[in-house]
Tab-separated table of N, CA and C in Angstrom:
chain	number	residue	atom	x	y	z
A	1	UNK	N	26.669	61.823	47.549
A	1	UNK	CA	26.212	60.834	46.595
A	1	UNK	C	25.975	59.497	47.315
A	2	UNK	N	24.862	58.888	47.038
A	2	UNK	CA	24.549	57.580	47.609
A	2	UNK	C	25.257	56.519	46.786
A	3	UNK	N	26.172	55.776	47.425
A	3	UNK	CA	26.968	54.783	46.691
A	3	UNK	C	26.342	53.394	46.708
A	4	UNK	N	25.207	53.238	47.387
A	4	UNK	CA	24.575	51.917	47.459
A	4	UNK	C	24.234	51.340	46.073
A	5	UNK	N	23.722	52.140	45.122
A	5	UNK	CA	23.456	51.559	43.792
A	5	UNK	C	24.721	51.020	43.123
A	6	UNK	N	25.853	51.652	43.356
A	6	UNK	CA	27.110	51.153	42.790
A	6	UNK	C	27.531	49.847	43.452
A	7	UNK	N	27.360	49.756	44.755
A	7	UNK	CA	27.649	48.506	45.455
A	7	UNK	C	26.748	47.395	44.919
A	8	UNK	N	25.465	47.701	44.758
A	8	UNK	CA	24.527	46.708	44.229
A	8	UNK	C	24.950	46.246	42.834
A	9	UNK	N	25.402	47.168	41.997
A	9	UNK	CA	25.859	46.802	40.650
A	9	UNK	C	27.102	45.925	40.711
A	10	UNK	N	28.025	46.243	41.593
A	10	UNK	CA	29.242	45.440	41.721
A	10	UNK	C	28.908	44.030	42.198
A	11	UNK	N	28.052	43.920	43.187
A	11	UNK	CA	27.645	42.598	43.683
A	11	UNK	C	26.943	41.828	42.573
A	12	UNK	N	26.055	42.481	41.833
A	12	UNK	CA	25.354	41.801	40.745
A	12	UNK	C	26.317	41.383	39.638
A	13	UNK	N	27.321	42.189	39.353
A	13	UNK	CA	28.336	41.811	38.369
A	13	UNK	C	29.042	40.538	38.808
A	14	UNK	N	29.411	40.464	40.076
A	14	UNK	CA	30.049	39.258	40.606
A	14	UNK	C	29.102	38.059	40.494
A	15	UNK	N	27.831	38.273	40.847
A	15	UNK	CA	26.859	37.180	40.787
A	15	UNK	C	26.652	36.679	39.345
A	16	UNK	N	26.617	37.591	38.384
A	16	UNK	CA	26.465	37.188	36.980
A	16	UNK	C	27.649	36.318	36.570
A	17	UNK	N	28.851	36.754	36.920
A	17	UNK	CA	30.044	35.961	36.623
A	17	UNK	C	29.921	34.568	37.231
A	18	UNK	N	29.482	34.509	38.473
A	18	UNK	CA	29.315	33.218	39.158
A	18	UNK	C	28.281	32.352	38.434
A	19	UNK	N	27.169	32.955	38.028
A	19	UNK	CA	26.140	32.186	37.323
A	19	UNK	C	26.665	31.657	35.990
A	20	UNK	N	27.545	32.404	35.338
A	20	UNK	CA	28.161	31.912	34.096
A	20	UNK	C	28.998	30.673	34.383
A	21	UNK	N	29.752	30.697	35.462
A	21	UNK	CA	30.561	29.533	35.833
A	21	UNK	C	29.662	28.338	36.167
A	22	UNK	N	28.586	28.578	36.911
A	22	UNK	CA	27.660	27.487	37.230
A	22	UNK	C	26.972	26.943	35.980
A	23	UNK	N	26.649	27.806	35.039
A	23	UNK	CA	26.026	27.363	33.785
A	23	UNK	C	26.954	26.380	33.071
A	24	UNK	N	28.226	26.678	33.081
A	24	UNK	CA	29.205	25.782	32.481
A	24	UNK	C	29.258	24.459	33.244
A	25	UNK	N	29.350	24.524	34.553
A	25	UNK	CA	29.410	23.304	35.370
A	25	UNK	C	28.178	22.436	35.119
A	26	UNK	N	27.013	23.049	35.098
A	26	UNK	CA	25.775	22.302	34.895
A	26	UNK	C	25.761	21.555	33.563
A	27	UNK	N	26.440	22.096	32.562
A	27	UNK	CA	26.437	21.496	31.219
A	27	UNK	C	27.448	20.362	31.065
A	28	UNK	N	28.305	20.167	32.054
A	28	UNK	CA	29.384	19.190	31.926
A	28	UNK	C	28.933	17.769	32.274
A	29	UNK	N	29.314	16.842	31.430
A	29	UNK	CA	29.112	15.417	31.725
A	29	UNK	C	30.275	14.949	32.591
A	30	UNK	N	30.147	13.738	33.134
A	30	UNK	CA	31.259	13.163	33.897
A	30	UNK	C	32.491	13.016	33.010
A	31	UNK	N	32.275	12.634	31.762
A	31	UNK	CA	33.393	12.505	30.824
A	31	UNK	C	34.067	13.857	30.603
A	32	UNK	N	33.261	14.898	30.465
A	32	UNK	CA	33.809	16.238	30.245
A	32	UNK	C	34.625	16.715	31.443
A	33	UNK	N	34.191	16.375	32.653
A	33	UNK	CA	34.927	16.790	33.853
A	33	UNK	C	36.348	16.241	33.869
A	34	UNK	N	36.552	15.093	33.234
A	34	UNK	CA	37.876	14.464	33.241
A	34	UNK	C	38.686	14.759	31.977
A	35	UNK	N	38.125	15.582	31.095
A	35	UNK	CA	38.830	15.913	29.855
A	35	UNK	C	40.027	16.812	30.140
A	36	UNK	N	41.097	16.562	29.405
A	36	UNK	CA	42.290	17.403	29.489
A	36	UNK	C	43.022	17.337	28.155
A	37	UNK	N	43.721	18.399	27.835
A	37	UNK	CA	44.566	18.413	26.646
A	37	UNK	C	46.026	18.211	27.029
A	38	UNK	N	46.288	18.152	28.322
A	38	UNK	CA	47.651	18.030	28.813
A	38	UNK	C	48.191	16.620	28.585
A	39	UNK	N	49.403	16.563	28.161
A	39	UNK	CA	50.108	15.284	28.019
A	39	UNK	C	51.058	15.068	29.193
A	40	UNK	N	51.148	16.082	30.098
A	40	UNK	CA	52.117	16.015	31.186
A	40	UNK	C	51.474	16.152	32.561
A	41	UNK	N	50.211	15.743	32.680
A	41	UNK	CA	49.582	15.768	33.997
A	41	UNK	C	48.966	17.091	34.393
A	42	UNK	N	48.672	17.940	33.417
A	42	UNK	CA	48.031	19.213	33.736
A	42	UNK	C	46.596	19.018	34.202
A	43	UNK	N	45.958	20.096	34.538
A	43	UNK	CA	44.611	20.042	35.108
A	43	UNK	C	43.573	19.549	34.110
A	44	UNK	N	42.722	18.633	34.565
A	44	UNK	CA	41.539	18.298	33.784
A	44	UNK	C	40.496	19.379	34.066
A	45	UNK	N	39.333	19.295	33.432
A	45	UNK	CA	38.296	20.314	33.588
A	45	UNK	C	37.886	20.456	35.051
A	46	UNK	N	37.677	19.361	35.739
A	46	UNK	CA	37.281	19.421	37.152
A	46	UNK	C	38.341	20.129	37.996
A	47	UNK	N	39.590	19.850	37.724
A	47	UNK	CA	40.662	20.498	38.505
A	47	UNK	C	40.776	21.978	38.161
A	48	UNK	N	40.464	22.362	36.915
A	48	UNK	CA	40.447	23.787	36.591
A	48	UNK	C	39.365	24.498	37.398
A	49	UNK	N	38.201	23.873	37.493
A	49	UNK	CA	37.112	24.470	38.273
A	49	UNK	C	37.429	24.474	39.765
A	50	UNK	N	38.100	23.436	40.246
A	50	UNK	CA	38.537	23.420	41.645
A	50	UNK	C	39.535	24.558	41.885
A	51	UNK	N	40.402	24.792	40.918
A	51	UNK	CA	41.366	25.891	41.008
A	51	UNK	C	40.640	27.241	41.071
A	52	UNK	N	39.613	27.425	40.255
A	52	UNK	CA	38.821	28.663	40.299
A	52	UNK	C	38.280	28.864	41.710
A	53	UNK	N	37.715	27.815	42.273
A	53	UNK	CA	37.194	27.895	43.640
A	53	UNK	C	38.297	28.246	44.639
A	54	UNK	N	39.448	27.593	44.510
A	54	UNK	CA	40.536	27.839	45.457
A	54	UNK	C	41.060	29.272	45.368
A	55	UNK	N	41.109	29.839	44.164
A	55	UNK	CA	41.547	31.236	44.022
A	55	UNK	C	40.529	32.166	44.670
A	56	UNK	N	39.258	31.930	44.409
A	56	UNK	CA	38.210	32.725	45.072
A	56	UNK	C	38.381	32.651	46.588
A	57	UNK	N	38.493	31.428	47.091
A	57	UNK	CA	38.571	31.202	48.533
A	57	UNK	C	39.809	31.856	49.126
A	58	UNK	N	40.911	31.728	48.439
A	58	UNK	CA	42.151	32.321	48.926
A	58	UNK	C	41.999	33.830	49.118
A	59	UNK	N	41.505	34.507	48.083
A	59	UNK	CA	41.326	35.954	48.199
A	59	UNK	C	40.278	36.304	49.249
A	60	UNK	N	39.205	35.529	49.298
A	60	UNK	CA	38.158	35.812	50.284
A	60	UNK	C	38.692	35.676	51.704
A	61	UNK	N	39.514	34.671	51.943
A	61	UNK	CA	40.061	34.470	53.289
A	61	UNK	C	41.134	35.497	53.626
A	62	UNK	N	41.956	35.859	52.666
A	62	UNK	CA	43.026	36.836	52.907
A	62	UNK	C	42.447	38.214	53.214
A	63	UNK	N	41.351	38.557	52.558
A	63	UNK	CA	40.860	39.931	52.589
A	63	UNK	C	39.668	40.176	53.499
A	64	UNK	N	39.127	39.143	54.127
A	64	UNK	CA	37.909	39.317	54.914
A	64	UNK	C	38.024	38.668	56.287
A	65	UNK	N	37.749	39.440	57.311
A	65	UNK	CA	37.766	38.911	58.677
A	65	UNK	C	36.710	37.821	58.848
A	66	UNK	N	35.537	38.038	58.296
A	66	UNK	CA	34.449	37.054	58.415
A	66	UNK	C	34.842	35.746	57.745
A	67	UNK	N	35.407	35.826	56.542
A	67	UNK	CA	35.737	34.620	55.784
A	67	UNK	C	36.876	33.814	56.391
A	68	UNK	N	37.783	34.479	57.109
A	68	UNK	CA	38.893	33.754	57.733
A	68	UNK	C	38.389	32.716	58.727
A	69	UNK	N	37.246	32.977	59.314
A	69	UNK	CA	36.695	32.080	60.322
A	69	UNK	C	35.537	31.233	59.799
A	70	UNK	N	35.284	31.262	58.495
A	70	UNK	CA	34.073	30.656	57.941
A	70	UNK	C	34.193	29.169	57.610
A	71	UNK	N	35.367	28.603	57.703
A	71	UNK	CA	35.547	27.172	57.378
A	71	UNK	C	35.035	26.844	55.979
A	72	UNK	N	35.542	27.578	54.997
A	72	UNK	CA	35.149	27.356	53.605
A	72	UNK	C	35.695	26.025	53.101
A	73	UNK	N	34.977	25.376	52.179
A	73	UNK	CA	35.482	24.108	51.641
A	73	UNK	C	36.754	24.321	50.824
A	74	UNK	N	37.620	23.328	50.859
A	74	UNK	CA	38.859	23.348	50.078
A	74	UNK	C	39.037	22.002	49.382
A	75	UNK	N	39.791	22.025	48.282
A	75	UNK	CA	40.163	20.806	47.577
A	75	UNK	C	41.666	20.610	47.717
A	76	UNK	N	42.083	19.373	47.849
A	76	UNK	CA	43.507	19.062	47.908
A	76	UNK	C	44.121	19.277	46.526
A	77	UNK	N	45.384	19.646	46.510
A	77	UNK	CA	46.091	19.811	45.242
A	77	UNK	C	45.987	18.513	44.431
A	78	UNK	N	45.581	18.644	43.181
A	78	UNK	CA	45.453	17.490	42.302
A	78	UNK	C	44.119	16.781	42.392
A	79	UNK	N	43.268	17.172	43.354
A	79	UNK	CA	41.960	16.532	43.498
A	79	UNK	C	41.066	16.895	42.313
A	80	UNK	N	40.357	15.909	41.806
A	80	UNK	CA	39.452	16.098	40.675
A	80	UNK	C	38.025	15.862	41.168
A	81	UNK	N	37.370	16.907	41.704
A	81	UNK	CA	36.062	16.726	42.328
A	81	UNK	C	34.949	16.441	41.317
A	82	UNK	N	33.848	15.874	41.815
A	82	UNK	CA	32.691	15.634	40.953
A	82	UNK	C	31.849	16.913	40.865
A	83	UNK	N	30.809	16.863	40.049
A	83	UNK	CA	29.989	18.044	39.803
A	83	UNK	C	29.315	18.553	41.081
A	84	UNK	N	28.795	17.650	41.879
A	84	UNK	CA	28.126	18.052	43.115
A	84	UNK	C	29.099	18.767	44.054
A	85	UNK	N	30.295	18.227	44.201
A	85	UNK	CA	31.308	18.853	45.058
A	85	UNK	C	31.700	20.234	44.519
A	86	UNK	N	31.854	20.330	43.205
A	86	UNK	CA	32.221	21.611	42.600
A	86	UNK	C	31.141	22.662	42.838
A	87	UNK	N	29.897	22.301	42.586
A	87	UNK	CA	28.810	23.271	42.757
A	87	UNK	C	28.709	23.727	44.211
A	88	UNK	N	28.828	22.792	45.146
A	88	UNK	CA	28.787	23.134	46.565
A	88	UNK	C	29.905	24.126	46.905
A	89	UNK	N	31.107	23.808	46.492
A	89	UNK	CA	32.261	24.667	46.794
A	89	UNK	C	32.133	26.030	46.119
A	90	UNK	N	31.764	26.036	44.841
A	90	UNK	CA	31.642	27.299	44.113
A	90	UNK	C	30.562	28.200	44.712
A	91	UNK	N	29.468	27.611	45.176
A	91	UNK	CA	28.428	28.423	45.840
A	91	UNK	C	28.992	29.091	47.096
A	92	UNK	N	29.741	28.329	47.880
A	92	UNK	CA	30.320	28.885	49.111
A	92	UNK	C	31.367	29.958	48.815
A	93	UNK	N	32.223	29.699	47.835
A	93	UNK	CA	33.258	30.700	47.545
A	93	UNK	C	32.660	31.954	46.909
A	94	UNK	N	31.588	31.804	46.139
A	94	UNK	CA	30.928	32.992	45.568
A	94	UNK	C	30.355	33.863	46.679
A	95	UNK	N	29.733	33.232	47.652
A	95	UNK	CA	29.186	33.989	48.791
A	95	UNK	C	30.315	34.633	49.603
A	96	UNK	N	31.430	33.939	49.727
A	96	UNK	CA	32.569	34.495	50.461
A	96	UNK	C	33.126	35.725	49.749
A	97	UNK	N	33.197	35.683	48.429
A	97	UNK	CA	33.661	36.860	47.683
A	97	UNK	C	32.664	38.000	47.866
A	98	UNK	N	31.392	37.685	47.858
A	98	UNK	CA	30.388	38.729	48.078
A	98	UNK	C	30.555	39.354	49.467
A	99	UNK	N	30.821	38.545	50.464
A	99	UNK	CA	31.086	39.061	51.814
A	99	UNK	C	32.291	39.985	51.790
A	100	UNK	N	33.348	39.565	51.093
A	100	UNK	CA	34.546	40.390	50.975
A	100	UNK	C	34.228	41.713	50.280
A	101	UNK	N	33.405	41.670	49.230
A	101	UNK	CA	33.021	42.901	48.525
A	101	UNK	C	32.347	43.858	49.505
A	102	UNK	N	31.396	43.354	50.264
A	102	UNK	CA	30.641	44.215	51.185
A	102	UNK	C	31.535	44.768	52.304
A	103	UNK	N	32.410	43.939	52.837
A	103	UNK	CA	33.334	44.416	53.877
A	103	UNK	C	34.273	45.488	53.326
A	104	UNK	N	34.825	45.218	52.157
A	104	UNK	CA	35.767	46.171	51.561
A	104	UNK	C	35.065	47.471	51.191
A	105	UNK	N	33.855	47.365	50.675
A	105	UNK	CA	33.085	48.563	50.320
A	105	UNK	C	32.877	49.425	51.565
A	106	UNK	N	32.504	48.779	52.665
A	106	UNK	CA	32.269	49.508	53.916
A	106	UNK	C	33.551	50.194	54.398
A	107	UNK	N	34.695	49.645	54.002
A	107	UNK	CA	35.987	50.229	54.372
A	107	UNK	C	36.538	51.164	53.312
A	108	UNK	N	35.688	51.673	52.453
A	108	UNK	CA	36.125	52.634	51.434
A	108	UNK	C	36.789	51.993	50.228
A	109	UNK	N	36.605	50.704	50.033
A	109	UNK	CA	37.180	50.031	48.864
A	109	UNK	C	38.586	49.514	49.074
A	110	UNK	N	39.081	49.652	50.286
A	110	UNK	CA	40.426	49.130	50.577
A	110	UNK	C	40.352	47.619	50.757
A	111	UNK	N	41.382	46.936	50.255
A	111	UNK	CA	41.443	45.485	50.342
A	111	UNK	C	42.808	45.092	50.896
A	112	UNK	N	42.834	44.436	52.065
A	112	UNK	CA	44.121	43.968	52.583
A	112	UNK	C	44.814	43.054	51.569
A	113	UNK	N	46.086	43.244	51.385
A	113	UNK	CA	46.916	42.412	50.504
A	113	UNK	C	46.640	42.605	49.015
A	114	UNK	N	45.842	43.615	48.648
A	114	UNK	CA	45.628	43.934	47.233
A	114	UNK	C	45.593	45.457	47.135
A	115	UNK	N	46.757	46.047	46.901
A	115	UNK	CA	46.912	47.498	47.037
A	115	UNK	C	46.084	48.320	46.058
A	116	UNK	N	45.650	47.730	44.965
A	116	UNK	CA	44.900	48.508	43.977
A	116	UNK	C	43.430	48.699	44.336
A	117	UNK	N	42.929	47.950	45.303
A	117	UNK	CA	41.572	48.167	45.772
A	117	UNK	C	40.568	47.146	45.286
A	118	UNK	N	39.334	47.359	45.706
A	118	UNK	CA	38.252	46.409	45.494
A	118	UNK	C	37.900	46.201	44.022
A	119	UNK	N	37.678	47.271	43.284
A	119	UNK	CA	37.247	47.121	41.881
A	119	UNK	C	38.285	46.350	41.049
A	120	UNK	N	39.560	46.700	41.138
A	120	UNK	CA	40.539	45.909	40.384
A	120	UNK	C	40.602	44.440	40.824
A	121	UNK	N	40.392	44.156	42.108
A	121	UNK	CA	40.402	42.765	42.556
A	121	UNK	C	39.230	41.993	41.949
A	122	UNK	N	38.062	42.582	41.929
A	122	UNK	CA	36.916	41.905	41.324
A	122	UNK	C	37.141	41.742	39.828
A	123	UNK	N	37.728	42.743	39.178
A	123	UNK	CA	38.087	42.611	37.763
A	123	UNK	C	39.046	41.453	37.544
A	124	UNK	N	40.021	41.326	38.416
A	124	UNK	CA	40.984	40.215	38.341
A	124	UNK	C	40.278	38.873	38.481
A	125	UNK	N	39.406	38.751	39.485
A	125	UNK	CA	38.715	37.481	39.707
A	125	UNK	C	37.830	37.108	38.512
A	126	UNK	N	37.134	38.076	37.953
A	126	UNK	CA	36.275	37.804	36.800
A	126	UNK	C	37.121	37.438	35.591
A	127	UNK	N	38.223	38.148	35.376
A	127	UNK	CA	39.114	37.814	34.252
A	127	UNK	C	39.689	36.410	34.423
A	128	UNK	N	40.071	36.064	35.645
A	128	UNK	CA	40.626	34.736	35.928
A	128	UNK	C	39.612	33.650	35.597
A	129	UNK	N	38.385	33.832	36.058
A	129	UNK	CA	37.362	32.819	35.794
A	129	UNK	C	37.006	32.747	34.315
A	130	UNK	N	36.966	33.888	33.660
A	130	UNK	CA	36.674	33.910	32.221
A	130	UNK	C	37.748	33.159	31.444
A	131	UNK	N	38.994	33.346	31.836
A	131	UNK	CA	40.107	32.616	31.218
A	131	UNK	C	39.876	31.111	31.337
A	132	UNK	N	39.530	30.661	32.543
A	132	UNK	CA	39.338	29.220	32.736
A	132	UNK	C	38.088	28.703	32.033
A	133	UNK	N	37.031	29.492	31.983
A	133	UNK	CA	35.855	29.058	31.217
A	133	UNK	C	36.233	28.882	29.750
A	134	UNK	N	37.006	29.815	29.215
A	134	UNK	CA	37.455	29.693	27.825
A	134	UNK	C	38.357	28.491	27.619
A	135	UNK	N	39.256	28.257	28.540
A	135	UNK	CA	40.150	27.097	28.461
A	135	UNK	C	39.348	25.801	28.502
A	136	UNK	N	38.350	25.761	29.356
A	136	UNK	CA	37.500	24.569	29.458
A	136	UNK	C	36.728	24.354	28.164
A	137	UNK	N	36.187	25.422	27.617
A	137	UNK	CA	35.447	25.308	26.349
A	137	UNK	C	36.366	24.782	25.242
A	138	UNK	N	37.593	25.275	25.186
A	138	UNK	CA	38.554	24.808	24.182
A	138	UNK	C	38.894	23.331	24.409
A	139	UNK	N	39.084	22.947	25.657
A	139	UNK	CA	39.357	21.545	25.978
A	139	UNK	C	38.214	20.658	25.499
A	140	UNK	N	36.990	21.054	25.775
A	140	UNK	CA	35.833	20.261	25.350
A	140	UNK	C	35.782	20.145	23.824
A	141	UNK	N	36.006	21.252	23.156
A	141	UNK	CA	35.957	21.257	21.688
A	141	UNK	C	37.056	20.370	21.109
A	142	UNK	N	38.275	20.555	21.579
A	142	UNK	CA	39.394	19.800	21.012
A	142	UNK	C	39.399	18.338	21.453
A	143	UNK	N	38.668	18.031	22.510
A	143	UNK	CA	38.547	16.639	22.941
A	143	UNK	C	37.427	15.921	22.200
A	144	UNK	N	36.722	16.645	21.342
A	144	UNK	CA	35.636	16.051	20.570
A	144	UNK	C	34.362	15.830	21.370
A	145	UNK	N	34.249	16.477	22.518
A	145	UNK	CA	33.067	16.276	23.356
A	145	UNK	C	31.905	17.171	22.949
A	146	UNK	N	32.190	18.184	22.168
A	146	UNK	CA	31.137	19.067	21.697
A	146	UNK	C	30.657	20.028	22.765
A	147	UNK	N	30.145	21.117	22.297
A	147	UNK	CA	29.633	22.159	23.177
A	147	UNK	C	28.239	22.520	22.677
A	148	UNK	N	27.223	22.387	23.506
A	148	UNK	CA	25.871	22.764	23.072
A	148	UNK	C	25.834	24.239	22.661
A	149	UNK	N	25.115	24.546	21.599
A	149	UNK	CA	25.013	25.930	21.117
A	149	UNK	C	24.545	26.872	22.222
A	150	UNK	N	23.579	26.415	23.019
A	150	UNK	CA	23.044	27.263	24.079
A	150	UNK	C	24.131	27.642	25.084
A	151	UNK	N	25.061	26.737	25.321
A	151	UNK	CA	26.157	27.028	26.243
A	151	UNK	C	27.165	27.966	25.586
A	152	UNK	N	27.473	27.689	24.333
A	152	UNK	CA	28.445	28.506	23.604
A	152	UNK	C	28.113	29.987	23.703
A	153	UNK	N	26.874	30.307	23.456
A	153	UNK	CA	26.460	31.713	23.440
A	153	UNK	C	25.892	32.146	24.788
A	154	UNK	N	25.383	31.191	25.557
A	154	UNK	CA	24.766	31.526	26.837
A	154	UNK	C	25.730	32.074	27.867
A	155	UNK	N	27.000	31.676	27.787
A	155	UNK	CA	27.987	32.206	28.734
A	155	UNK	C	28.227	33.701	28.530
A	156	UNK	N	27.889	34.201	27.360
A	156	UNK	CA	28.093	35.615	27.050
A	156	UNK	C	26.803	36.419	27.161
A	157	UNK	N	25.709	35.782	27.479
A	157	UNK	CA	24.421	36.472	27.554
A	157	UNK	C	24.199	36.998	28.964
A	158	UNK	N	25.012	37.977	29.341
A	158	UNK	CA	24.965	38.487	30.702
A	158	UNK	C	23.648	39.167	31.027
A	159	UNK	N	22.871	39.554	30.014
A	159	UNK	CA	21.568	40.161	30.268
A	159	UNK	C	20.591	39.136	30.832
A	160	UNK	N	20.855	37.864	30.592
A	160	UNK	CA	19.932	36.815	31.026
A	160	UNK	C	20.553	35.806	31.981
A	161	UNK	N	21.760	36.032	32.436
A	161	UNK	CA	22.383	35.118	33.396
A	161	UNK	C	21.970	35.469	34.807
């Protein structure tokens, strides 16, 4: 059986998830980036997105020989980056995860430091990002910043992302 179509589908699934995250970032105002519901110093929207990037980067570096040497961008703990910095970092970490997918696929789906394998790791990363996109949407709504209808439903329109 030729497994290349399955690899292509997995990579495209990751890319769709990434485009959903970028769609959210693109819709954020500077005010929205600094929104938070925390009363005790929790993450604002920008720091949640920085965290998404850092989790991607962490797994990409742990699991890929190429990524360990790639000098991927990082944010300091507590740093609240601007939109341009976030988009730059997220683009790099998305490509790093794609590199990890291809390396792991070539190795039969084995992933160093993640015993369940490649598919469950990608499921974890997508679930993690989806959680944060939902948290960000809730923060925007409860902060009174509003959410454009196109964004509300567009994040779920995977056929067109």
